[in-house]
Amino acid sequence: MFSNRILLMRPALYAHTSPQIRAFGLARIALEPARKTAPPPPPPLPPAKGRKTTATTKATDKIAAKASPPTATKKAAPVAAVAAAPATRARLTDKEREARDKLKEKERLAKAKEKEREKVRKAKEREKEKDKKEKEKLREAAKKEKEKVKAKAAKMMEKPYPPPPKAPRTGYLMFATDPAVKRDRGEGIVEDSTLASQAWKALSEAEREAYKKKSEQARAAWKEEIAKWVSSLNLAQLEAARANREPGTRDDSAMNTLPKRPGNRYALFLADMTSREDFRNKIDALVKKEGITDDRDVARKKISLYGRTSAEIWKSMSEKEKEAYATKATEAKEQWDKDFGHLIEAQKEEIAAALP
């Protein structure tokens, strides 16, 4: 038997044997009975109450365990699985079938109604959201309009008079902005201006003169509009327009009927100095000493020397001398407020009352 076991573990050792011998050995292995295994020893008995577990009791327990004969293990017979018999399904009666169909139809209708209600609810939510957005847009538009009105009113507070007519364009600008002119157009402002300048230079003298004539005619009409605009202003508006150097109000002819706005003490001192003949002669001598011949340069130099020389004289004056000019400035301011200041205040109050 041992050799047959070796045949299974080391088949190479029996390579020289014939196939019949090898088959016979394998058959013997297959027909061997199963080995019997000894059962596990039973667990020791628990010690009785009052019994002391000594070495002698342990030894007697071991001897009793050896003396007990081993019980042979029997193979448990396989229990055949009993197939469960299929449950017989009872057939529904006509009434039960009808009740079942009615229940299904009822559930279907309930689901359809729920779906319809959900659809209506979503439509209402969309409508509410749309109305909310429309109201938000209207509020934003109203807010912007209100801000525009406030900005316009604030601008009127700064300039308490209607805006003057816009000045007409020059001949070149009329040509450059005329869409009927056939010329190359640029994408940006810089490129378009460059192309317009090149096209203007390429025009003949007669074509340029035509644009210049249009500009002169528009300017003549604009001057008439400016004259009408100036004549429509009251005293307060005319004074404010002159302070802002609006067109048509920069010459003294438009302001002959208005009192001049008084200056501070240094302004009065400067006016006093420029009215002195000896001071003007001194400035003329300084300009001649510079050797300037151009009229524009002479005028600029005179203005510079007037300011610089007057400032040096003002710094060298005592506080008592300066106080005399301060008194004159205060008196002039009080007189101006008496003659003209109330008109400006009335105009401001009128504009403030018109604010929303």
mmCIF file of C-alpha atoms in Angstrom:
data_model
loop_
_atom_site.group_PDB
_atom_site.id
_atom_site.type_symbol
_atom_site.label_atom_id
_atom_site.label_comp_id
_atom_site.label_asym_id
_atom_site.label_seq_id
_atom_site.Cartn_x
_atom_site.Cartn_y
_atom_site.Cartn_z
ATOM 1 C CA MET A 1 0.000 0.000 0.000
ATOM 2 C CA PHE A 2 2.853 2.305 0.814
ATOM 3 C CA SER A 3 4.341 1.773 -2.638
ATOM 4 C CA ASN A 4 1.024 2.559 -4.187
ATOM 5 C CA ARG A 5 0.921 5.858 -2.292
ATOM 6 C CA ILE A 6 4.404 6.635 -3.591
ATOM 7 C CA LEU A 7 3.023 6.097 -7.086
ATOM 8 C CA LEU A 8 0.694 9.017 -6.561
ATOM 9 C CA MET A 9 3.310 11.284 -5.013
ATOM 10 C CA ARG A 10 6.289 10.354 -7.227
ATOM 11 C CA PRO A 11 5.050 9.006 -10.553
ATOM 12 C CA ALA A 12 8.528 9.398 -12.057
ATOM 13 C CA LEU A 13 9.858 6.533 -9.897
ATOM 14 C CA TYR A 14 7.510 4.115 -11.637
ATOM 15 C CA ALA A 15 8.161 5.295 -15.132
ATOM 16 C CA HIS A 16 9.971 1.986 -15.930
ATOM 17 C CA THR A 17 6.974 -0.137 -14.939
ATOM 18 C CA SER A 18 4.353 -1.210 -17.368
ATOM 19 C CA PRO A 19 1.029 0.581 -17.667
ATOM 20 C CA GLN A 20 -0.809 -2.485 -16.370
ATOM 21 C CA ILE A 21 1.116 -2.432 -13.093
ATOM 22 C CA ARG A 22 0.494 1.284 -12.639
ATOM 23 C CA ALA A 23 -3.219 0.837 -13.307
ATOM 24 C CA PHE A 24 -3.379 -2.026 -10.809
ATOM 25 C CA GLY A 25 -1.719 0.113 -8.114
ATOM 26 C CA LEU A 26 -4.124 2.984 -8.697
ATOM 27 C CA ALA A 27 -7.085 0.619 -8.485
ATOM 28 C CA ARG A 28 -5.913 -0.668 -5.099
ATOM 29 C CA ILE A 29 -5.648 2.905 -3.828
ATOM 30 C CA ALA A 30 -9.178 3.598 -4.961
ATOM 31 C CA LEU A 31 -10.533 0.485 -3.217
ATOM 32 C CA GLU A 32 -8.893 1.220 0.131
ATOM 33 C CA PRO A 33 -11.399 1.727 2.981
ATOM 34 C CA ALA A 34 -11.672 5.155 4.605
ATOM 35 C CA ARG A 35 -9.465 5.699 7.609
ATOM 36 C CA LYS A 36 -11.205 5.831 10.932
ATOM 37 C CA THR A 37 -10.412 8.902 13.000
ATOM 38 C CA ALA A 38 -10.575 8.800 16.780
ATOM 39 C CA PRO A 39 -13.287 11.022 18.271
ATOM 40 C CA PRO A 40 -12.235 13.957 20.414
ATOM 41 C CA PRO A 41 -12.087 13.272 24.159
ATOM 42 C CA PRO A 42 -15.118 14.321 26.175
ATOM 43 C CA PRO A 43 -14.832 17.544 28.150
ATOM 44 C CA PRO A 44 -13.832 17.161 31.798
ATOM 45 C CA LEU A 45 -16.609 17.104 34.334
ATOM 46 C CA PRO A 46 -17.047 20.229 36.392
ATOM 47 C CA PRO A 47 -15.823 19.845 39.952
ATOM 48 C CA ALA A 48 -18.538 19.183 42.494
ATOM 49 C CA LYS A 49 -19.212 21.601 45.270
ATOM 50 C CA GLY A 50 -16.858 21.075 48.123
ATOM 51 C CA ARG A 51 -14.539 18.940 45.994
ATOM 52 C CA LYS A 52 -10.981 20.097 45.800
ATOM 53 C CA THR A 53 -9.221 19.848 42.457
ATOM 54 C CA THR A 54 -5.952 18.300 43.422
ATOM 55 C CA ALA A 55 -3.299 16.484 41.436
ATOM 56 C CA THR A 56 -4.765 13.057 42.337
ATOM 57 C CA THR A 57 -8.223 13.956 41.073
ATOM 58 C CA LYS A 58 -6.748 15.180 37.799
ATOM 59 C CA ALA A 59 -4.846 11.926 37.380
ATOM 60 C CA THR A 60 -7.952 9.810 38.010
ATOM 61 C CA ASP A 61 -9.845 11.868 35.443
ATOM 62 C CA LYS A 62 -7.167 11.165 32.835
ATOM 63 C CA ILE A 63 -7.293 7.388 33.574
ATOM 64 C CA ALA A 64 -11.076 7.385 33.229
ATOM 65 C CA ALA A 65 -10.831 9.198 29.939
ATOM 66 C CA LYS A 66 -8.370 6.580 28.606
ATOM 67 C CA ALA A 67 -10.502 3.677 29.804
ATOM 68 C CA SER A 68 -13.631 4.906 28.005
ATOM 69 C CA PRO A 69 -13.940 3.099 24.641
ATOM 70 C CA PRO A 70 -13.951 5.265 21.530
ATOM 71 C CA THR A 71 -17.303 5.628 19.856
ATOM 72 C CA ALA A 72 -17.370 4.961 16.167
ATOM 73 C CA THR A 73 -18.465 7.858 14.029
ATOM 74 C CA LYS A 74 -21.259 7.150 11.700
ATOM 75 C CA LYS A 75 -21.732 9.064 8.519
ATOM 76 C CA ALA A 76 -24.870 11.053 8.540
ATOM 77 C CA ALA A 77 -27.110 10.033 5.750
ATOM 78 C CA PRO A 78 -27.777 12.906 3.362
ATOM 79 C CA VAL A 79 -31.240 14.276 3.783
ATOM 80 C CA ALA A 80 -32.960 14.538 0.508
ATOM 81 C CA ALA A 81 -34.300 17.987 -0.104
ATOM 82 C CA VAL A 82 -38.004 17.826 -0.328
ATOM 83 C CA ALA A 83 -39.171 20.033 -3.149
ATOM 84 C CA ALA A 84 -41.888 22.414 -2.054
ATOM 85 C CA ALA A 85 -45.043 21.883 -3.934
ATOM 86 C CA PRO A 86 -46.073 24.931 -6.013
ATOM 87 C CA ALA A 87 -48.857 26.917 -4.414
ATOM 88 C CA THR A 88 -51.984 26.839 -6.444
ATOM 89 C CA ARG A 89 -53.131 30.363 -7.474
ATOM 90 C CA ALA A 90 -56.782 30.950 -6.884
ATOM 91 C CA ARG A 91 -58.661 32.371 -9.834
ATOM 92 C CA LEU A 92 -60.386 35.725 -9.305
ATOM 93 C CA THR A 93 -64.072 35.995 -9.654
ATOM 94 C CA ASP A 94 -65.721 38.507 -11.949
ATOM 95 C CA LYS A 95 -66.597 40.812 -9.048
ATOM 96 C CA GLU A 96 -63.050 40.723 -7.680
ATOM 97 C CA ARG A 97 -61.634 41.374 -11.131
ATOM 98 C CA GLU A 98 -64.030 44.281 -11.600
ATOM 99 C CA ALA A 99 -63.090 45.732 -8.197
ATOM 100 C CA ARG A 100 -59.408 45.385 -9.053
ATOM 101 C CA ASP A 101 -59.890 47.177 -12.383
ATOM 102 C CA LYS A 102 -61.854 49.957 -10.688
ATOM 103 C CA LEU A 103 -59.077 50.420 -8.132
ATOM 104 C CA LYS A 104 -56.437 50.612 -10.860
ATOM 105 C CA GLU A 105 -58.529 53.128 -12.804
ATOM 106 C CA LYS A 106 -59.010 55.194 -9.670
ATOM 107 C CA GLU A 107 -55.254 55.233 -9.019
ATOM 108 C CA ARG A 108 -54.582 56.194 -12.631
ATOM 109 C CA LEU A 109 -57.055 59.080 -12.464
ATOM 110 C CA ALA A 110 -55.560 60.251 -9.165
ATOM 111 C CA LYS A 111 -52.073 60.261 -10.698
ATOM 112 C CA ALA A 112 -53.336 62.156 -13.746
ATOM 113 C CA LYS A 113 -55.016 64.769 -11.530
ATOM 114 C CA GLU A 114 -51.867 65.132 -9.439
ATOM 115 C CA LYS A 115 -49.815 65.580 -12.596
ATOM 116 C CA GLU A 116 -52.246 68.212 -13.871
ATOM 117 C CA ARG A 117 -52.162 70.059 -10.549
ATOM 118 C CA GLU A 118 -48.345 70.014 -10.603
ATOM 119 C CA LYS A 119 -48.391 71.388 -14.137
ATOM 120 C CA VAL A 120 -50.750 74.219 -13.156
ATOM 121 C CA ARG A 121 -48.656 74.999 -10.082
ATOM 122 C CA LYS A 122 -45.467 75.235 -12.137
ATOM 123 C CA ALA A 123 -47.218 77.457 -14.681
ATOM 124 C CA LYS A 124 -48.353 79.776 -11.875
ATOM 125 C CA GLU A 125 -44.828 79.884 -10.466
ATOM 126 C CA ARG A 126 -43.441 80.769 -13.888
ATOM 127 C CA GLU A 127 -46.062 83.490 -14.261
ATOM 128 C CA LYS A 128 -45.214 84.880 -10.831
ATOM 129 C CA GLU A 129 -41.506 84.853 -11.648
ATOM 130 C CA LYS A 130 -42.195 86.640 -14.924
ATOM 131 C CA ASP A 131 -44.326 89.281 -13.193
ATOM 132 C CA LYS A 132 -41.632 89.701 -10.562
ATOM 133 C CA LYS A 133 -38.990 90.290 -13.233
ATOM 134 C CA GLU A 134 -41.243 92.766 -15.053
ATOM 135 C CA LYS A 135 -41.860 94.686 -11.837
ATOM 136 C CA GLU A 136 -38.131 94.656 -11.102
ATOM 137 C CA LYS A 137 -37.428 96.073 -14.556
ATOM 138 C CA LEU A 138 -40.036 98.786 -14.053
ATOM 139 C CA ARG A 139 -38.551 99.657 -10.665
ATOM 140 C CA GLU A 140 -35.065 99.830 -12.163
ATOM 141 C CA ALA A 141 -36.315 102.029 -15.008
ATOM 142 C CA ALA A 142 -38.124 104.315 -12.556
ATOM 143 C CA LYS A 143 -35.014 104.464 -10.388
ATOM 144 C CA LYS A 144 -32.830 105.380 -13.360
ATOM 145 C CA GLU A 145 -35.320 108.011 -14.469
ATOM 146 C CA LYS A 146 -35.377 109.458 -10.972
ATOM 147 C CA GLU A 147 -31.587 109.536 -10.894
ATOM 148 C CA LYS A 148 -31.571 111.312 -14.257
ATOM 149 C CA VAL A 149 -33.992 113.916 -12.941
ATOM 150 C CA LYS A 150 -31.859 114.401 -9.846
ATOM 151 C CA ALA A 151 -28.689 114.674 -11.913
ATOM 152 C CA LYS A 152 -30.363 117.182 -14.202
ATOM 153 C CA ALA A 153 -31.590 119.191 -11.238
ATOM 154 C CA ALA A 154 -28.132 119.060 -9.649
ATOM 155 C CA LYS A 155 -26.653 120.270 -12.907
ATOM 156 C CA MET A 156 -29.173 123.075 -12.967
ATOM 157 C CA MET A 157 -28.084 123.967 -9.460
ATOM 158 C CA GLU A 158 -24.553 124.309 -10.753
ATOM 159 C CA LYS A 159 -25.733 126.104 -13.894
ATOM 160 C CA PRO A 160 -29.038 127.829 -13.117
ATOM 161 C CA TYR A 161 -29.811 128.637 -16.745
ATOM 162 C CA PRO A 162 -30.905 126.735 -19.866
ATOM 163 C CA PRO A 163 -28.073 125.267 -21.940
ATOM 164 C CA PRO A 164 -26.803 127.506 -24.727
ATOM 165 C CA PRO A 165 -27.067 126.494 -28.396
ATOM 166 C CA LYS A 166 -24.230 124.269 -29.531
ATOM 167 C CA ALA A 167 -21.564 125.835 -31.694
ATOM 168 C CA PRO A 168 -21.470 124.627 -35.330
ATOM 169 C CA ARG A 169 -18.694 122.465 -36.686
ATOM 170 C CA THR A 170 -15.807 123.679 -38.752
ATOM 171 C CA GLY A 171 -15.494 122.946 -42.460
ATOM 172 C CA TYR A 172 -13.087 120.077 -41.829
ATOM 173 C CA LEU A 173 -15.359 118.449 -39.229
ATOM 174 C CA MET A 174 -18.334 118.794 -41.565
ATOM 175 C CA PHE A 175 -16.347 116.950 -44.224
ATOM 176 C CA ALA A 176 -15.045 114.283 -41.821
ATOM 177 C CA THR A 177 -18.470 113.498 -40.327
ATOM 178 C CA ASP A 178 -20.466 113.679 -43.559
ATOM 179 C CA PRO A 179 -21.648 110.111 -44.377
ATOM 180 C CA ALA A 180 -22.300 111.081 -48.006
ATOM 181 C CA VAL A 181 -18.603 111.714 -48.644
ATOM 182 C CA LYS A 182 -16.946 108.839 -50.482
ATOM 183 C CA ARG A 183 -13.683 108.156 -48.690
ATOM 184 C CA ASP A 184 -11.903 105.369 -46.850
ATOM 185 C CA ARG A 185 -13.289 104.718 -43.371
ATOM 186 C CA GLY A 186 -11.168 103.478 -40.483
ATOM 187 C CA GLU A 187 -12.184 101.008 -37.803
ATOM 188 C CA GLY A 188 -11.193 103.139 -34.831
ATOM 189 C CA ILE A 189 -11.330 106.865 -34.116
ATOM 190 C CA VAL A 190 -7.600 107.355 -34.624
ATOM 191 C CA GLU A 191 -7.494 105.473 -37.907
ATOM 192 C CA ASP A 192 -10.625 107.193 -39.206
ATOM 193 C CA SER A 193 -9.256 110.625 -38.253
ATOM 194 C CA THR A 194 -6.020 109.886 -40.103
ATOM 195 C CA LEU A 195 -7.875 108.795 -43.237
ATOM 196 C CA ALA A 196 -10.197 111.817 -43.027
ATOM 197 C CA SER A 197 -7.201 114.157 -42.764
ATOM 198 C CA GLN A 198 -5.598 112.566 -45.814
ATOM 199 C CA ALA A 199 -8.863 112.844 -47.764
ATOM 200 C CA TRP A 200 -9.236 116.516 -46.720
ATOM 201 C CA LYS A 201 -5.748 117.311 -47.961
ATOM 202 C CA ALA A 202 -6.518 115.566 -51.244
ATOM 203 C CA LEU A 203 -9.506 117.881 -51.899
ATOM 204 C CA SER A 204 -9.189 120.804 -54.244
ATOM 205 C CA GLU A 205 -9.257 124.375 -52.986
ATOM 206 C CA ALA A 206 -12.772 124.922 -54.358
ATOM 207 C CA GLU A 207 -14.128 121.868 -52.520
ATOM 208 C CA ARG A 208 -12.572 122.985 -49.260
ATOM 209 C CA GLU A 209 -13.959 126.480 -49.735
ATOM 210 C CA ALA A 210 -17.464 125.031 -50.131
ATOM 211 C CA TYR A 211 -17.254 123.320 -46.730
ATOM 212 C CA LYS A 212 -15.801 126.450 -45.129
ATOM 213 C CA LYS A 213 -18.661 128.517 -46.540
ATOM 214 C CA LYS A 214 -21.201 126.097 -45.036
ATOM 215 C CA SER A 215 -19.470 126.400 -41.690
ATOM 216 C CA GLU A 216 -19.533 130.217 -41.832
ATOM 217 C CA GLN A 217 -23.243 130.240 -42.648
ATOM 218 C CA ALA A 218 -23.970 127.875 -39.753
ATOM 219 C CA ARG A 219 -21.876 130.037 -37.449
ATOM 220 C CA ALA A 220 -23.779 133.185 -38.450
ATOM 221 C CA ALA A 221 -27.075 131.462 -37.642
ATOM 222 C CA TRP A 222 -25.609 130.217 -34.353
ATOM 223 C CA LYS A 223 -24.637 133.756 -33.343
ATOM 224 C CA GLU A 224 -28.228 134.861 -33.807
ATOM 225 C CA GLU A 225 -29.402 131.960 -31.624
ATOM 226 C CA ILE A 226 -26.826 132.865 -28.977
ATOM 227 C CA ALA A 227 -28.056 136.473 -28.970
ATOM 228 C CA LYS A 228 -31.627 135.267 -28.436
ATOM 229 C CA TRP A 229 -30.467 132.908 -25.684
ATOM 230 C CA VAL A 230 -28.566 135.666 -23.852
ATOM 231 C CA SER A 231 -31.542 138.019 -24.075
ATOM 232 C CA SER A 232 -33.787 135.339 -22.511
ATOM 233 C CA LEU A 233 -31.646 135.074 -19.340
ATOM 234 C CA ASN A 234 -32.382 136.992 -16.174
ATOM 235 C CA LEU A 235 -29.724 138.792 -14.156
ATOM 236 C CA ALA A 236 -28.841 135.792 -11.986
ATOM 237 C CA GLN A 237 -28.614 133.444 -14.956
ATOM 238 C CA LEU A 238 -26.518 135.899 -16.938
ATOM 239 C CA GLU A 239 -24.068 136.345 -14.077
ATOM 240 C CA ALA A 240 -23.772 132.566 -13.631
ATOM 241 C CA ALA A 241 -23.316 132.089 -17.388
ATOM 242 C CA ARG A 242 -20.538 134.643 -17.411
ATOM 243 C CA ALA A 243 -18.872 132.961 -14.441
ATOM 244 C CA ASN A 244 -18.938 129.686 -16.422
ATOM 245 C CA ARG A 245 -17.632 131.487 -19.530
ATOM 246 C CA GLU A 246 -20.566 130.493 -21.708
ATOM 247 C CA PRO A 247 -20.520 131.705 -25.338
ATOM 248 C CA GLY A 248 -22.059 135.124 -25.855
ATOM 249 C CA THR A 249 -21.454 136.218 -22.253
ATOM 250 C CA ARG A 250 -17.687 136.666 -22.295
ATOM 251 C CA ASP A 251 -17.748 140.222 -23.598
ATOM 252 C CA ASP A 252 -18.616 143.160 -21.365
ATOM 253 C CA SER A 253 -21.506 144.247 -23.581
ATOM 254 C CA ALA A 254 -23.670 141.442 -22.227
ATOM 255 C CA MET A 255 -22.918 142.383 -18.632
ATOM 256 C CA ASN A 256 -23.225 146.169 -18.672
ATOM 257 C CA THR A 257 -26.393 146.079 -16.611
ATOM 258 C CA LEU A 258 -25.018 143.702 -13.968
ATOM 259 C CA PRO A 259 -22.893 144.545 -10.948
ATOM 260 C CA LYS A 260 -19.464 142.907 -10.999
ATOM 261 C CA ARG A 261 -18.735 140.107 -8.575
ATOM 262 C CA PRO A 262 -16.330 141.515 -5.951
ATOM 263 C CA GLY A 263 -12.975 139.876 -5.353
ATOM 264 C CA ASN A 264 -10.927 139.295 -2.216
ATOM 265 C CA ARG A 265 -8.399 141.720 -0.773
ATOM 266 C CA TYR A 266 -5.546 140.540 -2.995
ATOM 267 C CA ALA A 267 -7.728 140.889 -6.098
ATOM 268 C CA LEU A 268 -8.508 144.480 -5.127
ATOM 269 C CA PHE A 269 -4.803 145.136 -4.546
ATOM 270 C CA LEU A 270 -3.929 143.632 -7.945
ATOM 271 C CA ALA A 271 -6.554 145.792 -9.674
ATOM 272 C CA ASP A 272 -5.180 148.833 -7.874
ATOM 273 C CA MET A 273 -1.604 148.068 -8.938
ATOM 274 C CA THR A 274 -2.458 147.454 -12.604
ATOM 275 C CA SER A 275 -4.341 150.759 -12.733
ATOM 276 C CA ARG A 276 -1.217 152.725 -11.738
ATOM 277 C CA GLU A 277 0.698 154.225 -14.613
ATOM 278 C CA ASP A 278 4.094 154.009 -12.921
ATOM 279 C CA PHE A 279 3.598 150.269 -12.322
ATOM 280 C CA ARG A 280 2.678 149.682 -15.968
ATOM 281 C CA ASN A 281 5.704 151.645 -17.142
ATOM 282 C CA LYS A 282 7.917 149.528 -14.900
ATOM 283 C CA ILE A 283 6.528 146.337 -16.442
ATOM 284 C CA ASP A 284 7.001 147.693 -19.980
ATOM 285 C CA ALA A 285 10.628 148.505 -19.194
ATOM 286 C CA LEU A 286 11.219 144.971 -17.929
ATOM 287 C CA VAL A 287 9.698 143.500 -21.091
ATOM 288 C CA LYS A 288 11.872 145.670 -23.337
ATOM 289 C CA LYS A 289 14.896 144.615 -21.361
ATOM 290 C CA GLU A 290 14.109 140.982 -22.238
ATOM 291 C CA GLY A 291 14.314 141.853 -25.956
ATOM 292 C CA ILE A 292 11.034 140.122 -26.919
ATOM 293 C CA THR A 293 9.579 141.186 -30.286
ATOM 294 C CA ASP A 294 6.638 138.849 -30.893
ATOM 295 C CA ASP A 295 3.312 140.365 -29.774
ATOM 296 C CA ARG A 296 2.020 137.141 -28.236
ATOM 297 C CA ASP A 297 5.209 136.573 -26.298
ATOM 298 C CA VAL A 298 5.130 140.203 -25.124
ATOM 299 C CA ALA A 299 1.553 139.794 -23.819
ATOM 300 C CA ARG A 300 2.431 136.550 -22.028
ATOM 301 C CA LYS A 301 5.521 138.100 -20.487
ATOM 302 C CA LYS A 302 3.543 141.120 -19.278
ATOM 303 C CA ILE A 303 0.949 138.898 -17.592
ATOM 304 C CA SER A 304 3.696 136.910 -15.913
ATOM 305 C CA LEU A 305 5.504 140.031 -14.714
ATOM 306 C CA TYR A 306 2.267 141.633 -13.481
ATOM 307 C CA GLY A 307 1.550 138.632 -11.275
ATOM 308 C CA ARG A 308 5.104 138.093 -10.056
ATOM 309 C CA THR A 309 5.854 141.761 -9.293
ATOM 310 C CA SER A 310 2.489 142.316 -7.606
ATOM 311 C CA ALA A 311 3.030 139.239 -5.423
ATOM 312 C CA GLU A 312 6.449 140.520 -4.326
ATOM 313 C CA ILE A 313 4.991 143.915 -3.420
ATOM 314 C CA TRP A 314 2.098 142.237 -1.559
ATOM 315 C CA LYS A 315 4.487 140.144 0.528
ATOM 316 C CA SER A 316 6.528 143.196 1.450
ATOM 317 C CA MET A 317 3.453 145.096 2.711
ATOM 318 C CA SER A 318 2.551 145.282 6.391
ATOM 319 C CA GLU A 319 -0.609 143.790 7.863
ATOM 320 C CA LYS A 320 -2.040 147.252 8.426
ATOM 321 C CA GLU A 321 -1.762 148.073 4.721
ATOM 322 C CA LYS A 322 -3.315 144.742 3.805
ATOM 323 C CA GLU A 323 -6.172 145.357 6.247
ATOM 324 C CA ALA A 324 -7.231 148.403 4.229
ATOM 325 C CA TYR A 325 -7.782 146.222 1.168
ATOM 326 C CA ALA A 326 -9.604 143.636 3.305
ATOM 327 C CA THR A 327 -12.035 146.321 4.489
ATOM 328 C CA LYS A 328 -12.672 147.405 0.905
ATOM 329 C CA ALA A 329 -13.328 143.775 -0.129
ATOM 330 C CA THR A 330 -15.836 143.293 2.716
ATOM 331 C CA GLU A 331 -17.714 146.461 1.808
ATOM 332 C CA ALA A 332 -17.807 145.491 -1.873
ATOM 333 C CA LYS A 333 -19.119 142.026 -0.990
ATOM 334 C CA GLU A 334 -21.890 143.474 1.152
ATOM 335 C CA GLN A 335 -22.883 145.860 -1.624
ATOM 336 C CA TRP A 336 -22.904 143.047 -4.174
ATOM 337 C CA ASP A 337 -25.089 140.886 -1.926
ATOM 338 C CA LYS A 338 -27.459 143.794 -1.549
ATOM 339 C CA ASP A 339 -27.687 144.483 -5.283
ATOM 340 C CA PHE A 340 -27.398 141.037 -6.776
ATOM 341 C CA GLY A 341 -26.935 138.199 -4.265
ATOM 342 C CA HIS A 342 -30.635 137.799 -3.493
ATOM 343 C CA LEU A 343 -31.313 136.976 -7.153
ATOM 344 C CA ILE A 344 -28.953 133.995 -7.032
ATOM 345 C CA GLU A 345 -30.480 132.762 -3.767
ATOM 346 C CA ALA A 346 -34.000 133.062 -5.184
ATOM 347 C CA GLN A 347 -32.927 131.121 -8.246
ATOM 348 C CA LYS A 348 -31.429 128.337 -6.097
ATOM 349 C CA GLU A 349 -34.559 128.130 -3.952
ATOM 350 C CA GLU A 350 -36.712 127.880 -7.063
ATOM 351 C CA ILE A 351 -34.620 125.008 -8.421
ATOM 352 C CA ALA A 352 -34.525 123.239 -5.039
ATOM 353 C CA ALA A 353 -38.330 123.437 -4.824
ATOM 354 C CA ALA A 354 -38.598 121.823 -8.265
ATOM 355 C CA LEU A 355 -36.595 118.792 -7.139
ATOM 356 C CA PRO A 356 -38.657 115.578 -6.659
#
